[in-house]
């Protein structure tokens, strides 16, 4: 007689989906921060709230995410390689991933360069404003320019093979960690022994544990996102934003074209997935990317989104998203391209067509080489500037607004990883019916 008991009331109330809660946190943090900036400005209590509440909360969330990156990258890549199994299939997926990275990042930089040529953002900045911005951030710019002295394309490439894998992991050199993981994965695939089976089982354990942990950590995301956004907007130099509107407009416009036109076309045309579905599935990862400015910190969420919400097969998502978090950076490469042209225009350095083509190629490499951490592209950018005879200290001009651009380019970086996973999965012939999958946030 009794009908099914209704769900207890508290449960019904709890289940706003995670991305809705994150979105609410995002808007609440941003609005509260802007209101604080407008109403209280530099009042001492603002420093207290930021220093003791919003900054530590955001930092805690970032630390929890970063804590999971090394175990996750290593285990996911080993498992990705082992699951793909056959070395020929591995070669095929690897080649597709590489081609995707080069081609799609190339398109991104081309869009950026095109817009920078059309709108000439560097010619719009009055010299005195430029000098003032340079003077304000000269210390930090000098540090970054010094870091680039230690960088060269040759060393960057050599650095992919670590002398010591433990040190590479400790230094957060993820390209090197990935190299070791690929090597271990390949060797484990071709060596069938009791020992390798145990090793793979252990990797599976580490992977499962990491994903479970991220499931818990991500529950903090709505509050953490509010805290991160509050810290940013309550302190942002809005005046600087106004002075560089044309440059910001070009970067954001180009990022938007790549995110909302190029990627959806590829996902739709090659991945056979409707763009609306893609963005709904990617939403949590994109919000995490925007709030943390770090592809690496977002990786756990990216993997969850790919597997649980976009229905990408595990073997492809583990391989493509993990590699992609460090090497597939559409947004970063695009940003580097626009900024090189912007500063060239500002300093009156003429870059002809051939030179701009080399800027494009080098920025594609720059996207691969930049670390997936906040501001990870700045030392690489300084190196590229030096290569084209543009003063690397010029980076000081854009440092004041870097955070907001970093958030935006990181969002594209992560969208690019997810698009790559969807398309490569489809090209590999895996057609998971994602509608049937439980979407568990
Ligand atoms: N923050 C970016 C990322 O993690 C890298 C950068 O462009 O600075 O993807």
Coordinates of C-alpha atoms and ligand atoms in Angstrom, one line a residue:
X1 CA 0.0 0.0 0.0
X2 CA 2.7 2.3 1.0
X3 CA 4.2 4.2 -1.9
X4 CA 8.0 4.4 -2.1
X5 CA 9.2 6.5 0.8
X6 CA 10.0 10.0 -0.3
X7 CA 13.6 11.1 -0.1
X8 CA 14.4 12.6 3.2
X9 CA 14.0 16.4 3.0
X10 CA 17.6 17.3 3.8
X11 CA 18.9 15.2 0.9
X12 CA 16.5 16.8 -1.6
X13 CA 17.7 20.2 -0.5
X14 CA 21.4 19.4 -0.7
X15 CA 21.6 18.4 -4.3
X16 CA 22.2 21.6 -6.2
X17 CA 24.8 20.3 -8.7
X18 CA 28.4 21.0 -8.0
X19 CA 28.9 23.3 -11.0
X20 CA 25.8 25.3 -10.0
X21 CA 27.2 25.7 -6.5
X22 CA 30.6 26.7 -7.9
X23 CA 28.9 29.2 -10.1
X24 CA 27.1 30.7 -7.2
X25 CA 30.4 30.8 -5.2
X26 CA 32.1 32.4 -8.2
X27 CA 29.5 35.2 -8.6
X28 CA 29.2 35.8 -4.8
X29 CA 33.0 36.1 -4.5
X30 CA 33.4 38.4 -7.5
X31 CA 30.5 40.6 -6.5
X32 CA 31.6 40.9 -2.8
X33 CA 35.1 41.7 -3.9
X34 CA 34.1 44.4 -6.3
X35 CA 31.7 45.9 -3.8
X36 CA 34.6 45.9 -1.2
X37 CA 36.9 47.6 -3.7
X38 CA 34.3 50.2 -4.6
X39 CA 33.1 50.9 -1.1
X40 CA 36.1 50.3 1.2
X41 CA 39.1 50.6 -1.1
X42 CA 42.2 50.4 0.9
X43 CA 40.6 50.2 4.4
X44 CA 42.7 48.2 6.9
X45 CA 39.9 45.7 7.5
X46 CA 40.0 44.7 3.9
X47 CA 43.6 43.6 4.3
X48 CA 42.6 41.6 7.4
X49 CA 39.8 39.8 5.6
X50 CA 42.0 39.1 2.6
X51 CA 45.0 38.1 4.7
X52 CA 43.3 35.9 7.3
X53 CA 40.2 34.6 5.5
X54 CA 40.0 34.7 1.7
X55 CA 43.6 34.2 0.8
X56 CA 44.3 31.3 3.2
X57 CA 41.1 29.6 2.1
X58 CA 41.9 29.9 -1.6
X59 CA 45.5 28.8 -0.9
X60 CA 44.4 25.8 1.0
X61 CA 42.2 24.6 -1.9
X62 CA 45.1 25.1 -4.3
X63 CA 47.5 23.2 -2.1
X64 CA 45.0 20.3 -1.8
X65 CA 44.8 20.2 -5.6
X66 CA 48.5 20.5 -6.2
X67 CA 49.1 17.7 -3.6
X68 CA 47.3 15.3 -5.9
X69 CA 49.0 16.3 -9.2
X70 CA 52.2 14.2 -9.1
X71 CA 50.6 10.9 -8.0
X72 CA 47.8 11.5 -10.5
X73 CA 50.0 12.4 -13.4
X74 CA 52.2 9.5 -12.9
X75 CA 49.6 6.8 -12.3
X76 CA 47.2 8.1 -15.0
X77 CA 49.9 8.1 -17.6
X78 CA 51.2 4.7 -16.7
X79 CA 47.7 3.3 -16.8
X80 CA 46.8 5.1 -20.0
X81 CA 49.8 3.5 -21.7
X82 CA 49.1 0.1 -20.3
X83 CA 45.4 0.2 -21.1
X84 CA 46.1 1.3 -24.7
X85 CA 48.3 -1.8 -24.6
X86 CA 49.5 -2.5 -28.1
X87 CA 52.5 -0.4 -28.9
X88 CA 51.1 0.4 -32.3
X89 CA 47.9 1.7 -30.9
X90 CA 49.9 3.7 -28.4
X91 CA 51.9 5.2 -31.3
X92 CA 48.7 6.1 -33.0
X93 CA 47.1 7.8 -30.1
X94 CA 50.4 9.5 -29.3
X95 CA 50.7 10.8 -32.8
X96 CA 47.1 12.0 -32.9
X97 CA 47.7 13.9 -29.7
X98 CA 50.9 15.5 -30.9
X99 CA 49.3 16.5 -34.2
X100 CA 46.3 17.9 -32.4
X101 CA 48.6 19.9 -30.1
X102 CA 50.6 21.4 -32.9
X103 CA 47.7 22.1 -35.3
X104 CA 45.1 23.4 -32.8
X105 CA 47.6 25.5 -30.8
X106 CA 48.9 26.8 -34.2
X107 CA 45.3 28.0 -35.0
X108 CA 45.0 29.6 -31.6
X109 CA 48.3 31.6 -32.1
X110 CA 47.3 32.5 -35.6
X111 CA 44.0 34.0 -34.4
X112 CA 45.8 36.0 -31.7
X113 CA 48.4 37.3 -34.2
X114 CA 45.7 38.2 -36.7
X115 CA 43.8 40.3 -34.2
X116 CA 46.9 41.9 -32.8
X117 CA 47.8 43.0 -36.4
X118 CA 44.3 44.3 -37.1
X119 CA 43.8 46.2 -33.8
X120 CA 47.4 47.2 -33.1
X121 CA 47.0 47.3 -29.3
X122 CA 50.6 48.3 -28.7
X123 CA 50.2 51.6 -30.5
X124 CA 47.3 52.6 -28.4
X125 CA 49.2 52.9 -25.1
X126 CA 50.4 56.5 -24.4
X127 CA 54.2 56.5 -23.7
X128 CA 53.8 58.1 -20.2
X129 CA 51.3 55.4 -19.1
X130 CA 53.7 52.7 -20.5
X131 CA 56.7 54.2 -18.5
X132 CA 54.6 54.4 -15.4
X133 CA 53.5 50.8 -15.6
X134 CA 57.0 49.6 -16.4
X135 CA 58.4 51.5 -13.4
X136 CA 55.7 50.1 -11.1
X137 CA 56.5 46.5 -11.8
X138 CA 60.2 46.8 -12.7
X139 CA 61.3 44.6 -9.7
X140 CA 59.1 41.7 -10.6
X141 CA 59.8 42.0 -14.3
X142 CA 63.5 42.0 -13.6
X143 CA 63.1 38.7 -11.7
X144 CA 61.2 37.1 -14.5
X145 CA 63.7 38.4 -17.1
X146 CA 66.5 36.9 -14.9
X147 CA 64.7 33.5 -14.9
X148 CA 64.6 33.5 -18.6
X149 CA 68.4 33.7 -18.7
X150 CA 68.4 30.2 -17.4
X151 CA 66.0 29.1 -20.2
X152 CA 66.7 28.1 -23.7
X153 CA 64.7 26.0 -26.2
X154 CA 67.6 23.5 -26.2
X155 CA 67.6 23.1 -22.4
X156 CA 63.9 23.0 -22.3
X157 CA 63.9 20.0 -24.7
X158 CA 66.8 18.3 -22.9
X159 CA 65.0 18.9 -19.5
X160 CA 62.2 16.5 -20.6
X161 CA 64.6 13.7 -19.8
X162 CA 65.3 14.0 -16.1
X163 CA 68.5 12.9 -14.4
X164 CA 66.6 12.1 -11.3
X165 CA 62.9 11.4 -11.5
X166 CA 62.4 12.1 -7.8
X167 CA 63.9 15.6 -8.1
X168 CA 61.8 16.2 -11.2
X169 CA 58.7 15.4 -9.2
X170 CA 59.9 17.5 -6.3
X171 CA 60.6 20.5 -8.6
X172 CA 57.2 20.1 -10.3
X173 CA 58.8 19.4 -13.6
X174 CA 55.8 17.6 -15.0
X175 CA 57.1 17.1 -18.5
X176 CA 59.9 15.1 -17.0
X177 CA 57.6 13.2 -14.7
X178 CA 55.5 12.4 -17.8
X179 CA 58.5 11.1 -19.6
X180 CA 59.3 8.7 -16.8
X181 CA 55.7 7.6 -16.6
X182 CA 55.5 6.9 -20.3
X183 CA 58.8 4.9 -20.1
X184 CA 57.5 2.9 -17.2
X185 CA 54.1 2.3 -18.9
X186 CA 55.7 1.1 -22.1
X187 CA 58.1 -1.2 -20.3
X188 CA 55.3 -2.6 -18.1
X189 CA 53.2 -3.3 -21.2
X190 CA 55.9 -5.3 -22.9
X191 CA 57.0 -7.1 -19.7
X192 CA 54.3 -9.5 -18.6
X193 CA 55.4 -10.7 -15.2
X194 CA 53.9 -11.1 -11.7
X195 CA 55.9 -8.0 -10.7
X196 CA 54.6 -5.8 -13.5
X197 CA 51.1 -6.9 -12.7
X198 CA 51.5 -5.9 -9.1
X199 CA 53.0 -2.5 -10.3
X200 CA 50.1 -1.8 -12.5
X201 CA 47.7 -2.8 -9.7
X202 CA 49.4 -0.4 -7.4
X203 CA 49.2 2.4 -10.0
X204 CA 45.5 1.6 -10.3
X205 CA 45.2 1.9 -6.5
X206 CA 47.0 5.3 -6.5
X207 CA 44.8 6.5 -9.3
X208 CA 41.6 5.4 -7.6
X209 CA 42.6 7.0 -4.3
X210 CA 43.6 10.2 -6.0
X211 CA 40.3 10.5 -7.7
X212 CA 38.4 9.7 -4.5
X213 CA 40.4 12.4 -2.7
X214 CA 39.7 14.9 -5.5
X215 CA 36.1 14.0 -5.1
X216 CA 36.3 15.2 -1.5
X217 CA 38.5 18.2 -2.2
X218 CA 36.3 19.5 -4.9
X219 CA 33.4 19.7 -2.5
X220 CA 35.3 22.7 -1.1
X221 CA 35.3 24.3 -4.5
X222 CA 32.3 26.6 -4.1
X223 CA 33.7 28.2 -1.0
X224 CA 37.2 28.2 -2.3
X225 CA 36.2 29.7 -5.6
X226 CA 34.4 32.5 -3.8
X227 CA 37.5 33.1 -1.7
X228 CA 39.8 33.2 -4.8
X229 CA 37.6 35.5 -6.7
X230 CA 37.1 37.8 -3.6
X231 CA 40.9 38.1 -3.1
X232 CA 41.3 38.9 -6.8
X233 CA 38.6 41.5 -7.3
X234 CA 39.0 43.2 -3.9
X235 CA 42.6 43.9 -4.8
X236 CA 42.6 44.2 -8.6
X237 CA 44.1 47.4 -10.1
X238 CA 41.0 48.3 -12.0
X239 CA 42.7 51.5 -13.2
X240 CA 45.4 49.4 -14.9
X241 CA 42.6 47.4 -16.7
X242 CA 41.3 50.7 -18.1
X243 CA 44.7 51.8 -19.4
X244 CA 45.3 48.6 -21.4
X245 CA 41.8 48.0 -22.6
X246 CA 42.7 47.5 -26.3
X247 CA 45.4 44.8 -25.4
X248 CA 43.0 43.1 -23.0
X249 CA 40.3 43.2 -25.6
X250 CA 42.5 41.6 -28.2
X251 CA 43.6 38.8 -25.8
X252 CA 40.1 38.1 -24.6
X253 CA 38.6 38.4 -28.1
X254 CA 41.1 35.9 -29.5
X255 CA 40.6 33.5 -26.5
X256 CA 36.9 33.7 -27.0
X257 CA 37.1 32.9 -30.7
X258 CA 39.2 29.8 -30.1
X259 CA 37.1 28.7 -27.1
X260 CA 33.6 29.4 -28.6
X261 CA 34.2 28.9 -32.3
X262 CA 37.2 26.8 -33.2
X263 CA 37.0 24.2 -30.4
X264 CA 33.2 23.6 -30.7
X265 CA 33.6 23.2 -34.5
X266 CA 36.2 20.6 -33.9
X267 CA 34.3 18.8 -31.2
X268 CA 31.2 18.8 -33.4
X269 CA 32.8 18.0 -36.7
X270 CA 35.4 15.5 -35.6
X271 CA 34.1 14.4 -32.2
X272 CA 30.4 14.2 -33.1
X273 CA 29.4 15.9 -29.9
X274 CA 27.1 18.9 -29.7
X275 CA 28.8 22.0 -28.4
X276 CA 26.1 22.5 -25.7
X277 CA 26.8 19.1 -24.3
X278 CA 30.5 19.6 -24.4
X279 CA 30.3 22.8 -22.4
X280 CA 27.9 21.4 -19.9
X281 CA 30.1 18.4 -19.3
X282 CA 33.2 20.6 -19.1
X283 CA 31.7 23.3 -16.9
X284 CA 33.2 22.2 -13.5
X285 CA 36.7 21.8 -15.0
X286 CA 36.4 25.2 -16.7
X287 CA 35.3 27.0 -13.5
X288 CA 38.1 25.3 -11.6
X289 CA 40.6 26.4 -14.3
X290 CA 39.3 30.0 -14.2
X291 CA 39.5 30.2 -10.5
X292 CA 42.8 28.5 -10.0
X293 CA 44.7 29.8 -13.1
X294 CA 46.5 26.4 -13.2
X295 CA 46.0 23.6 -15.6
X296 CA 47.9 21.3 -13.3
X297 CA 45.8 22.0 -10.3
X298 CA 42.7 21.5 -12.6
X299 CA 43.9 18.2 -13.9
X300 CA 42.1 16.0 -11.4
X301 CA 38.8 17.8 -12.2
X302 CA 39.6 17.6 -15.9
X303 CA 40.0 13.9 -15.7
X304 CA 36.7 13.6 -13.8
X305 CA 34.9 15.7 -16.3
X306 CA 36.3 13.8 -19.3
X307 CA 35.5 10.4 -17.9
X308 CA 32.3 10.9 -15.9
X309 CA 30.6 13.8 -17.7
X310 CA 31.8 13.6 -21.3
X311 CA 32.0 9.8 -21.5
X312 CA 35.5 9.7 -22.9
X313 CA 37.0 6.3 -22.5
X314 CA 39.4 6.0 -19.6
X315 CA 42.4 5.0 -21.6
X316 CA 42.2 8.0 -23.9
X317 CA 41.3 10.5 -21.2
X318 CA 44.1 9.4 -19.0
X319 CA 46.6 9.7 -21.8
X320 CA 45.4 12.9 -23.5
X321 CA 44.2 15.0 -20.5
X322 CA 47.4 14.2 -18.5
X323 CA 49.7 15.0 -21.4
X324 CA 47.5 18.0 -22.3
X325 CA 47.6 19.6 -18.9
X326 CA 51.2 20.4 -19.5
X327 CA 51.8 20.3 -23.2
X328 CA 48.5 21.3 -24.8
X329 CA 48.1 25.0 -24.0
X330 CA 46.1 26.8 -26.6
X331 CA 45.4 29.8 -24.4
X332 CA 48.9 30.2 -23.2
X333 CA 50.4 30.1 -26.7
X334 CA 47.8 32.5 -28.0
X335 CA 48.5 34.9 -25.1
X336 CA 52.3 34.7 -25.8
X337 CA 51.8 35.5 -29.4
X338 CA 49.6 38.5 -28.8
X339 CA 51.9 39.8 -26.0
X340 CA 55.0 39.5 -28.2
X341 CA 53.3 41.6 -30.9
X342 CA 51.8 44.0 -28.4
X343 CA 55.2 44.7 -26.9
X344 CA 56.9 44.9 -30.3
X345 CA 54.4 47.5 -31.3
X346 CA 54.9 49.4 -28.1
X347 CA 58.7 49.4 -28.4
X348 CA 58.6 50.1 -32.1
X349 CA 60.2 46.8 -33.1
X350 CA 59.0 45.9 -36.6
X351 CA 58.1 42.3 -37.1
X352 CA 57.6 41.3 -40.7
X353 CA 55.6 38.3 -42.0
X354 CA 58.4 35.8 -41.8
X355 CA 59.3 36.9 -38.3
X356 CA 55.7 36.6 -37.3
X357 CA 55.6 33.1 -38.6
X358 CA 58.6 32.3 -36.4
X359 CA 56.8 33.9 -33.5
X360 CA 53.9 31.6 -34.2
X361 CA 56.1 28.5 -34.3
X362 CA 58.0 29.5 -31.2
X363 CA 54.8 30.3 -29.3
X364 CA 53.4 26.8 -30.1
X365 CA 56.6 25.4 -28.5
X366 CA 56.2 28.0 -25.7
X367 CA 52.8 26.5 -25.0
X368 CA 54.3 23.1 -24.6
X369 CA 57.1 24.3 -22.4
X370 CA 55.2 26.5 -20.1
X371 CA 54.4 25.0 -16.7
X372 CA 50.7 24.6 -15.8
X373 CA 50.9 26.9 -12.8
X374 CA 49.7 30.5 -12.3
X375 CA 52.0 32.7 -14.4
X376 CA 53.8 29.7 -15.7
X377 CA 54.1 31.2 -19.2
X378 CA 55.9 34.4 -18.0
X379 CA 59.5 33.2 -18.0
X380 CA 58.9 31.5 -21.4
X381 CA 57.4 34.7 -22.7
X382 CA 60.5 36.7 -21.5
X383 CA 62.7 34.2 -23.4
X384 CA 60.7 34.7 -26.6
X385 CA 60.8 38.4 -26.3
X386 CA 64.6 38.3 -26.0
X387 CA 64.7 36.2 -29.2
X388 CA 63.0 38.9 -31.2
X389 CA 65.0 41.8 -29.8
X390 CA 62.2 43.1 -27.6
X391 CA 63.3 44.1 -24.1
X392 CA 62.1 41.3 -21.8
X393 CA 61.6 43.8 -19.0
X394 CA 58.7 45.0 -21.1
X395 CA 56.7 42.2 -19.5
X396 CA 56.3 44.7 -16.6
X397 CA 53.8 46.5 -18.8
X398 CA 51.3 43.6 -18.5
X399 CA 52.1 42.2 -15.1
X400 CA 49.5 44.2 -13.3
X401 CA 46.7 42.6 -15.3
X402 CA 48.3 39.2 -15.7
X403 CA 46.1 37.4 -13.2
X404 CA 42.8 38.1 -15.0
X405 CA 44.4 37.1 -18.4
X406 CA 45.9 34.0 -16.8
X407 CA 42.5 32.9 -15.5
X408 CA 41.1 33.3 -19.0
X409 CA 43.9 31.6 -20.9
X410 CA 44.0 28.7 -18.4
X411 CA 40.3 28.2 -19.1
X412 CA 41.0 27.8 -22.8
X413 CA 43.9 25.5 -22.0
X414 CA 41.6 23.2 -20.1
X415 CA 38.8 23.4 -22.7
X416 CA 41.5 22.5 -25.3
X417 CA 42.5 19.4 -23.3
X418 CA 38.9 18.2 -23.0
X419 CA 38.2 18.9 -26.7
X420 CA 41.3 16.9 -27.7
X421 CA 40.1 14.0 -25.4
X422 CA 36.6 14.0 -27.0
X423 CA 37.9 14.1 -30.6
X424 CA 40.7 11.6 -30.2
X425 CA 38.4 9.2 -28.4
X426 CA 36.0 9.4 -31.3
X427 CA 38.8 9.0 -33.8
X428 CA 39.9 5.9 -31.9
X429 CA 36.5 4.5 -32.5
X430 CA 35.2 4.7 -28.9
X431 CA 31.6 5.8 -29.0
X432 CA 30.4 5.7 -25.4
X433 CA 26.8 6.7 -25.2
X434 CA 27.3 9.3 -22.6
X435 CA 23.6 9.9 -22.0
X436 CA 23.5 6.6 -20.3
X437 CA 26.3 7.3 -18.0
X438 CA 25.5 8.5 -14.5
X439 CA 26.6 12.1 -14.2
X440 CA 27.9 12.0 -10.7
X441 CA 29.2 15.2 -9.3
Ligands
LIG1 N1 48.4 29.4 -15.9 C1 48.5 28.7 -17.1 C2 48.1 27.3 -16.9 O1 48.3 26.7 -15.9 C3 49.9 28.8 -17.7 C4 50.2 30.2 -18.1 O2 49.8 30.6 -19.2 O3 50.8 31.0 -17.3 O4 47.6 26.7 -17.8

